[in-house]
Short mmCIF file of C-alpha atoms in Angstrom, two decimals:
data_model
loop_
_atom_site.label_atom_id
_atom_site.label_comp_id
_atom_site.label_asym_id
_atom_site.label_seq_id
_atom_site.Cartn_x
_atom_site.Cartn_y
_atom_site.Cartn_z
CA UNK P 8 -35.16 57.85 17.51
CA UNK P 9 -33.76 56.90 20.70
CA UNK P 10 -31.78 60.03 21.09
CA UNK P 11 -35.27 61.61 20.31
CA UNK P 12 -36.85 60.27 22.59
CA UNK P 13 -34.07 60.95 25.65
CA UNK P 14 -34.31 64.40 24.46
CA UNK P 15 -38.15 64.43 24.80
CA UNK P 16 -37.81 62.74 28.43
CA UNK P 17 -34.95 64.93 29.56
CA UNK P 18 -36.72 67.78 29.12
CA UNK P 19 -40.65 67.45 30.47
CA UNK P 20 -38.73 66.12 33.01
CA UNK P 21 -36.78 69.07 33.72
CA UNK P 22 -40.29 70.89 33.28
CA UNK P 23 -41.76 68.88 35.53
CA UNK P 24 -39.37 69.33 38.50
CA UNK P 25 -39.04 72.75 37.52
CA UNK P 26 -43.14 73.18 38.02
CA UNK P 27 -42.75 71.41 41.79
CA UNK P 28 -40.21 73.51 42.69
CA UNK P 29 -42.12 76.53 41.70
CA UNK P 30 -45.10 75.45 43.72
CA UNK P 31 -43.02 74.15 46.61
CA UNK P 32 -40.84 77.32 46.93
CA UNK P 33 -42.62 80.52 46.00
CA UNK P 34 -46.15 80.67 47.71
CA UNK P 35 -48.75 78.99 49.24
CA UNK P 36 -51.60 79.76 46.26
CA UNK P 37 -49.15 78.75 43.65
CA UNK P 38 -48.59 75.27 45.99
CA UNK P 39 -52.54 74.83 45.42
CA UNK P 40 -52.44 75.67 42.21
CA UNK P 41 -49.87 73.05 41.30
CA UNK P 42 -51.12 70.49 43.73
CA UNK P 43 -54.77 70.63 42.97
CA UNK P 44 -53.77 70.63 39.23
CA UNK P 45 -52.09 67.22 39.77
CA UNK P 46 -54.74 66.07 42.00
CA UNK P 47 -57.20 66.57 39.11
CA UNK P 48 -54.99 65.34 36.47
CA UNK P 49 -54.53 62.14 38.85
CA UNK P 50 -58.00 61.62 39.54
CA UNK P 51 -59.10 62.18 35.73
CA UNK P 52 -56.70 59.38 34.87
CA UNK P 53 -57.29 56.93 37.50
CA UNK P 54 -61.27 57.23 36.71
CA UNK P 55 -60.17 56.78 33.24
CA UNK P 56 -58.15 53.84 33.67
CA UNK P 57 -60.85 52.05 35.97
CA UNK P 58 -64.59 53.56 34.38
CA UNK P 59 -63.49 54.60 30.35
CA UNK P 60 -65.72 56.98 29.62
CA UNK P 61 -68.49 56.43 31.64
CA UNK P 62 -70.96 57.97 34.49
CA UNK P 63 -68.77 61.32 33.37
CA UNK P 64 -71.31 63.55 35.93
CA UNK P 65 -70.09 61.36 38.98
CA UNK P 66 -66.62 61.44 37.89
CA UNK P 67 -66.72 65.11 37.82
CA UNK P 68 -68.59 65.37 41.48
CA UNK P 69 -65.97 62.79 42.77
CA UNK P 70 -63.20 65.24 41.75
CA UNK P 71 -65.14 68.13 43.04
CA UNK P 72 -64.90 66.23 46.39
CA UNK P 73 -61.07 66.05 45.92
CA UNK P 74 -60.99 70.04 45.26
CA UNK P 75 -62.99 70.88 48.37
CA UNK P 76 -61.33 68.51 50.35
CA UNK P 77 -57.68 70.04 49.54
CA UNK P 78 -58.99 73.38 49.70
CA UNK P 79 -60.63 73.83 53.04
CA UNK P 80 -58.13 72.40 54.24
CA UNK P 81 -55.69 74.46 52.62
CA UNK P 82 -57.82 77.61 53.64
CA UNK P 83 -57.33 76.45 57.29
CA UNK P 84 -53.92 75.27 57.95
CA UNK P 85 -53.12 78.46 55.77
CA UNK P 86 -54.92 80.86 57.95
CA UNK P 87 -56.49 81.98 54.72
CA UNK P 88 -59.52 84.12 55.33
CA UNK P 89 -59.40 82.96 59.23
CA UNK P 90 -60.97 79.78 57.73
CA UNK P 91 -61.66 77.46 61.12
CA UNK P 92 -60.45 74.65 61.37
CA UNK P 93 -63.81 73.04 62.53
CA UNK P 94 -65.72 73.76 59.10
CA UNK P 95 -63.16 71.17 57.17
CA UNK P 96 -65.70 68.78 58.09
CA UNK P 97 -67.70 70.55 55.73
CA UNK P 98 -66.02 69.01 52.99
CA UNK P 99 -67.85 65.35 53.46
CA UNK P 100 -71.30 66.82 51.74
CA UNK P 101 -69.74 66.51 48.76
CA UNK P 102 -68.88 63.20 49.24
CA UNK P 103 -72.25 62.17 49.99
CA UNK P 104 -73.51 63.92 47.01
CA UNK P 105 -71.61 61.41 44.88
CA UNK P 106 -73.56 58.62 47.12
CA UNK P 107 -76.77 60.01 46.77
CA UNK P 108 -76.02 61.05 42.83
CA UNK P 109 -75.51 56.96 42.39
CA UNK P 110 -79.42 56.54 43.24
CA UNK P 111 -80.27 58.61 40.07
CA UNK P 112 -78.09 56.38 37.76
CA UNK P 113 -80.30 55.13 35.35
CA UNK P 114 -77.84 52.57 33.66
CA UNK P 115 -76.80 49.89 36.62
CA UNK P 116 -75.48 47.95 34.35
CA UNK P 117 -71.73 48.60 35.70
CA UNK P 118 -73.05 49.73 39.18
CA UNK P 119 -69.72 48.30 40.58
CA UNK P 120 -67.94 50.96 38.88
CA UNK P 121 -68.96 53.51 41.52
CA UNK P 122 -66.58 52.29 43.75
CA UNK P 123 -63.64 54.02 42.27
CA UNK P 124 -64.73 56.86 42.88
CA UNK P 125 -64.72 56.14 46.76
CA UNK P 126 -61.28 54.88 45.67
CA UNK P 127 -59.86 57.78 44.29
CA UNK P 128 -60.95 60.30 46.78
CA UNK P 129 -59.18 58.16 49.68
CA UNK P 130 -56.12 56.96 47.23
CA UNK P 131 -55.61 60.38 45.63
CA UNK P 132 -57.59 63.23 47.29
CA UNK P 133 -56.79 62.28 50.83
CA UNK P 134 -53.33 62.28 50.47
CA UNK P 135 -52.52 65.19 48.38
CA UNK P 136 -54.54 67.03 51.08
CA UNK P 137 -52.26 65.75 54.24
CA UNK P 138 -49.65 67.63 52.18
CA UNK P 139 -51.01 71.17 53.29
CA UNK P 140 -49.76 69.99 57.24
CA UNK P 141 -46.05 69.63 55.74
CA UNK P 142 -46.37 72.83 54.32
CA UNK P 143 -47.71 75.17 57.44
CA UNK P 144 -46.80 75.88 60.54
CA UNK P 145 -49.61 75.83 63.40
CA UNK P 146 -49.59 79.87 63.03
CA UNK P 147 -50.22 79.50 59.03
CA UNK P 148 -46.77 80.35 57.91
CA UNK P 149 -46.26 78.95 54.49
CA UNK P 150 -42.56 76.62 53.97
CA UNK P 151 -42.80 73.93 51.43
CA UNK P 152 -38.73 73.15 52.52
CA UNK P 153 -39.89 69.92 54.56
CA UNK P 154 -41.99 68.76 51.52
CA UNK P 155 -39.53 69.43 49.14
CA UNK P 156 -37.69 67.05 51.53
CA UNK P 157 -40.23 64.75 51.01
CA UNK P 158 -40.04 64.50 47.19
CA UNK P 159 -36.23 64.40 47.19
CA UNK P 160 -36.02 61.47 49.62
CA UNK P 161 -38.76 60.12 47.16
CA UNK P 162 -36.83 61.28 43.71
CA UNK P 163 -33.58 59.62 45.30
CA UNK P 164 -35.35 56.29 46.24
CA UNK P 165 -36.65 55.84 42.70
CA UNK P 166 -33.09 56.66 41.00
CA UNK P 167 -31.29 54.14 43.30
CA UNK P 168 -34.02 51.63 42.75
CA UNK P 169 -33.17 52.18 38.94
CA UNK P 170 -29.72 51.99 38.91
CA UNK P 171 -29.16 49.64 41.13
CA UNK P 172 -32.27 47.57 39.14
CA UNK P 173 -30.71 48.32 36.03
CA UNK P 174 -27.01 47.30 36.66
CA UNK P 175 -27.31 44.14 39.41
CA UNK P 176 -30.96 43.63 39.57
CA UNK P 177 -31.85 42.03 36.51
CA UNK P 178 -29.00 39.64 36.39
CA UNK P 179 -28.68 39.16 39.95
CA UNK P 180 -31.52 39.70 41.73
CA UNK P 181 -34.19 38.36 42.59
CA UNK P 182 -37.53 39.74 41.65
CA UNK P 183 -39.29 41.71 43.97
CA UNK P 184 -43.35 41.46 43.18
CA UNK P 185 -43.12 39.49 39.72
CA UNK P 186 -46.49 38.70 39.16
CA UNK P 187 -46.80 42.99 39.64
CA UNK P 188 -44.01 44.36 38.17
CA UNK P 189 -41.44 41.72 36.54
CA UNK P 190 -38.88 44.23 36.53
CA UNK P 191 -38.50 45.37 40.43
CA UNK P 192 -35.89 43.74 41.83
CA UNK P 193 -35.04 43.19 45.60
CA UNK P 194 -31.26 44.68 44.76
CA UNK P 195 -33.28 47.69 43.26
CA UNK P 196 -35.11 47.90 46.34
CA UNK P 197 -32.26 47.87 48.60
CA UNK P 198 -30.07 50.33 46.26
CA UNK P 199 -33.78 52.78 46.93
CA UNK P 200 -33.28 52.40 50.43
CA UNK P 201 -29.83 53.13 50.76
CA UNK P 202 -29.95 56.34 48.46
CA UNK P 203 -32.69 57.34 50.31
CA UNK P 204 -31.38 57.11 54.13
CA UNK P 205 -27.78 58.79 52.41
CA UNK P 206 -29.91 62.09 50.93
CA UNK P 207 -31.79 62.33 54.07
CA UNK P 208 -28.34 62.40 56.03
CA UNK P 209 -27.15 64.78 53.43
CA UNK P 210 -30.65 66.90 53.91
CA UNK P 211 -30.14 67.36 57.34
CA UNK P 212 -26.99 68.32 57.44
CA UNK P 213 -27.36 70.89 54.65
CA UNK P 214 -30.10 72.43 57.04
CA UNK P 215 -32.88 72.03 54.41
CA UNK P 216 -34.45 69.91 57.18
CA UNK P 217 -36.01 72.06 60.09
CA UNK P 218 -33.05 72.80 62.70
CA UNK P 219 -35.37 70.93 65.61
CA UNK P 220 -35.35 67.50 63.82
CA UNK P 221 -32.83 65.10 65.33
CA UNK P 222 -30.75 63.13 62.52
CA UNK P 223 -32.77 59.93 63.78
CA UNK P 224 -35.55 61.05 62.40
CA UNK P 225 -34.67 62.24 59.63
CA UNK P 226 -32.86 58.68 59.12
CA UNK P 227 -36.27 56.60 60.24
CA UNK P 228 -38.62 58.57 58.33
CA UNK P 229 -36.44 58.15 55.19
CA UNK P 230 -36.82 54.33 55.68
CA UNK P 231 -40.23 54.34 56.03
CA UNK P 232 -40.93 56.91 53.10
CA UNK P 233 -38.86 54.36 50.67
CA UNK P 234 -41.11 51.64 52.33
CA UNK P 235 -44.29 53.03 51.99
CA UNK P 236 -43.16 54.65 48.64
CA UNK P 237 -42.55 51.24 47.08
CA UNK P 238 -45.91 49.86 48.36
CA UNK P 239 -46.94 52.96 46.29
CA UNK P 240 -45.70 52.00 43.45
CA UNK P 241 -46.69 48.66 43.33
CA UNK P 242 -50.26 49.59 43.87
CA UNK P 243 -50.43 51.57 41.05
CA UNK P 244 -48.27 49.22 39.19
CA UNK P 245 -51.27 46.11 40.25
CA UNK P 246 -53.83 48.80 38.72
CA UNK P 247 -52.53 49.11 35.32
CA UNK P 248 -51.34 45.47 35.05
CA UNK P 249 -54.88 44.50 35.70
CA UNK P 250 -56.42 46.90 32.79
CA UNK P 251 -53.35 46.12 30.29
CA UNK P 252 -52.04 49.49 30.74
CA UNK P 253 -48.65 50.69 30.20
CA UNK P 254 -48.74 54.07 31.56
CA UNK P 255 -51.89 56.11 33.46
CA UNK P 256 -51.72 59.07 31.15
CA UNK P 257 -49.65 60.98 28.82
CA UNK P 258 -49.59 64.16 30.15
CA UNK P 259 -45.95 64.02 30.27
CA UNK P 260 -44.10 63.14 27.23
CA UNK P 261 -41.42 60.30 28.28
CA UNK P 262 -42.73 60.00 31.75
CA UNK P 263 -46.54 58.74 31.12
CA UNK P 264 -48.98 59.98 33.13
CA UNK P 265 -49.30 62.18 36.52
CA UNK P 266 -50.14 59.03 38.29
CA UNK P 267 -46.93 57.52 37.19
CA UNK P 268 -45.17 60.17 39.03
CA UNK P 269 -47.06 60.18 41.98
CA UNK P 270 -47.56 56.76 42.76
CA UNK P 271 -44.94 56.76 45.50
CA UNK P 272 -45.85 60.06 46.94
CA UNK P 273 -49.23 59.02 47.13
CA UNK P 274 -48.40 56.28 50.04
CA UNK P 275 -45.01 58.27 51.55
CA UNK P 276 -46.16 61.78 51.86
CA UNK P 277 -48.48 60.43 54.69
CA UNK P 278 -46.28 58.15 56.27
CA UNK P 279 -43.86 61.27 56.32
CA UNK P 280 -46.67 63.05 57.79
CA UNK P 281 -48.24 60.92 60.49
CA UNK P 282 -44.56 59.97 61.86
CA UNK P 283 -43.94 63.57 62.35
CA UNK P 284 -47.35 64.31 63.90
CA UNK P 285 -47.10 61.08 65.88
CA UNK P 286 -43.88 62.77 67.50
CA UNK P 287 -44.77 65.78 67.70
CA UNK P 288 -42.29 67.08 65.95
CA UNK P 289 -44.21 67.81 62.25
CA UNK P 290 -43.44 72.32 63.48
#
């Protein structure tokens, strides 16, 4: 069975990294398509994690938000259409449509529950959107190499968080957030952050980073990717402790849900972001 279920893992896994790098590599409309797909998927599961299965109409305008959030945006940064950049403010109607919606709730019972949907559009929505700036270049040229960046620097964080965790962590070390997640470890952080400044050297040398970045940054945006992306993880981690849940979803067998895969990128995709726009150095 557990041979199974390594098999099972091992290979929606390999699907799943094999969908990213389809979406990251090929086009800019297949890069929506995957990242508003696991936008969706994310927002569907966080909204069933914190609401169940109810006020299902303002679930469904709250991910609506998400979508035209991402895809103005998208439509602008990707010179699609000639899309102007000024009309992306056009995207907080929806937004107050979920507001307003709230007034024609019959059943206030759980009226609390509304704010998740706030939550999600700023936790999820906002983030996968800052994505589209690591993707094109001020003249809309489509690259999803710096992303990919991204994600590897986040893959190779979580792996030397595990191993490290796995080997010295839960003997040795002591516990990073216990009351969170027992099984973090502050040698599994540490084994994160070294794996992740060594693959950003090794990114930037292999010229997969953009030739103007200086190894510096490279190194200092690592660090603060593994930073932020262990915050990110630990958030999501305090969400599903607190409704007794193991996993967000099961939309991929082994792995959980798309939250569970996300979680880091979530919090270091726009720390990646706003150090390189803070530089000027993001094209």
């Amino acid at each position: 069975m557990k041979f199974k279920n390594l098999i099972i893992r091992t290979l929606s896994g390999a699907g799943y990294v094999a969908v990213m790098l389809a979406g990251l590599l090929l086009n800019k409309y297949l890069f929506a398509i995957v990242m508003l797909f696991a936008m969706v998927v994310m927002m569907h599961e966080f909204f069933k994690m914190t609401m169940g299965n109810e006020y299902r109409f303002s679930r469904a305008l709250a991910i609506f938000a998400g979508i035209t959030l991402f895809a103005l945006t998208f439509m602008y940064r990707g010179h699609v259409f000639n899309f102007p950049g000024r009309l992306v403010v056009l995207s907080i109607i929806p937004i107050f449509i979920v507001m307003i919606n709230s007034l024609y709730v019959k059943d206030k019972t759980d009226f609390g529950k509304f704010a998740n949907l706030y939550t999600a559009i700023l936790y999820i929505a906002v983030p996968m959107t800052l994505a589209n700036f690591a993707v094109f270049s001020p003249s809309g040229n489509f690259s999803g190499h710096l992303l990919l960046c991204f994600f590897i620097i986040i893959w190779a964080s979580d792996v030397g968080a595990y191993l490290f965790g796995m080997t010295l962590g839960q003997r040795f070390g002591k516990k990073l957030f216990p009351e969170i997640s027992p099984k973090k470890s502050w040698i599994g952080f540490w084994g994160g952050f070294l794996m992740s400044v060594l693959v950003a050297i090794a990114l930037y040398y292999t010229g997969l980073f953009p030739q103007s970045y200086h190894i510096l940054n490279c190194i200092v945006m690592a660090v603060l990717m593994n930073i932020s992306g262990v915050y990110g993880d630990l958030v999501e981690s305090q969400w599903k402790r607190h409704y007794a849940l193991k996993d967000s979803g099961n939309i991929i067998p082994g792995h959980g849900g798309m939250l569970d895969r996300f979680d880091s990128a979530l919090f270091a995709i726009p720390v990646g972001v706003i150090y390189l726009m803070v530089h000027n150095i993001l094209w």
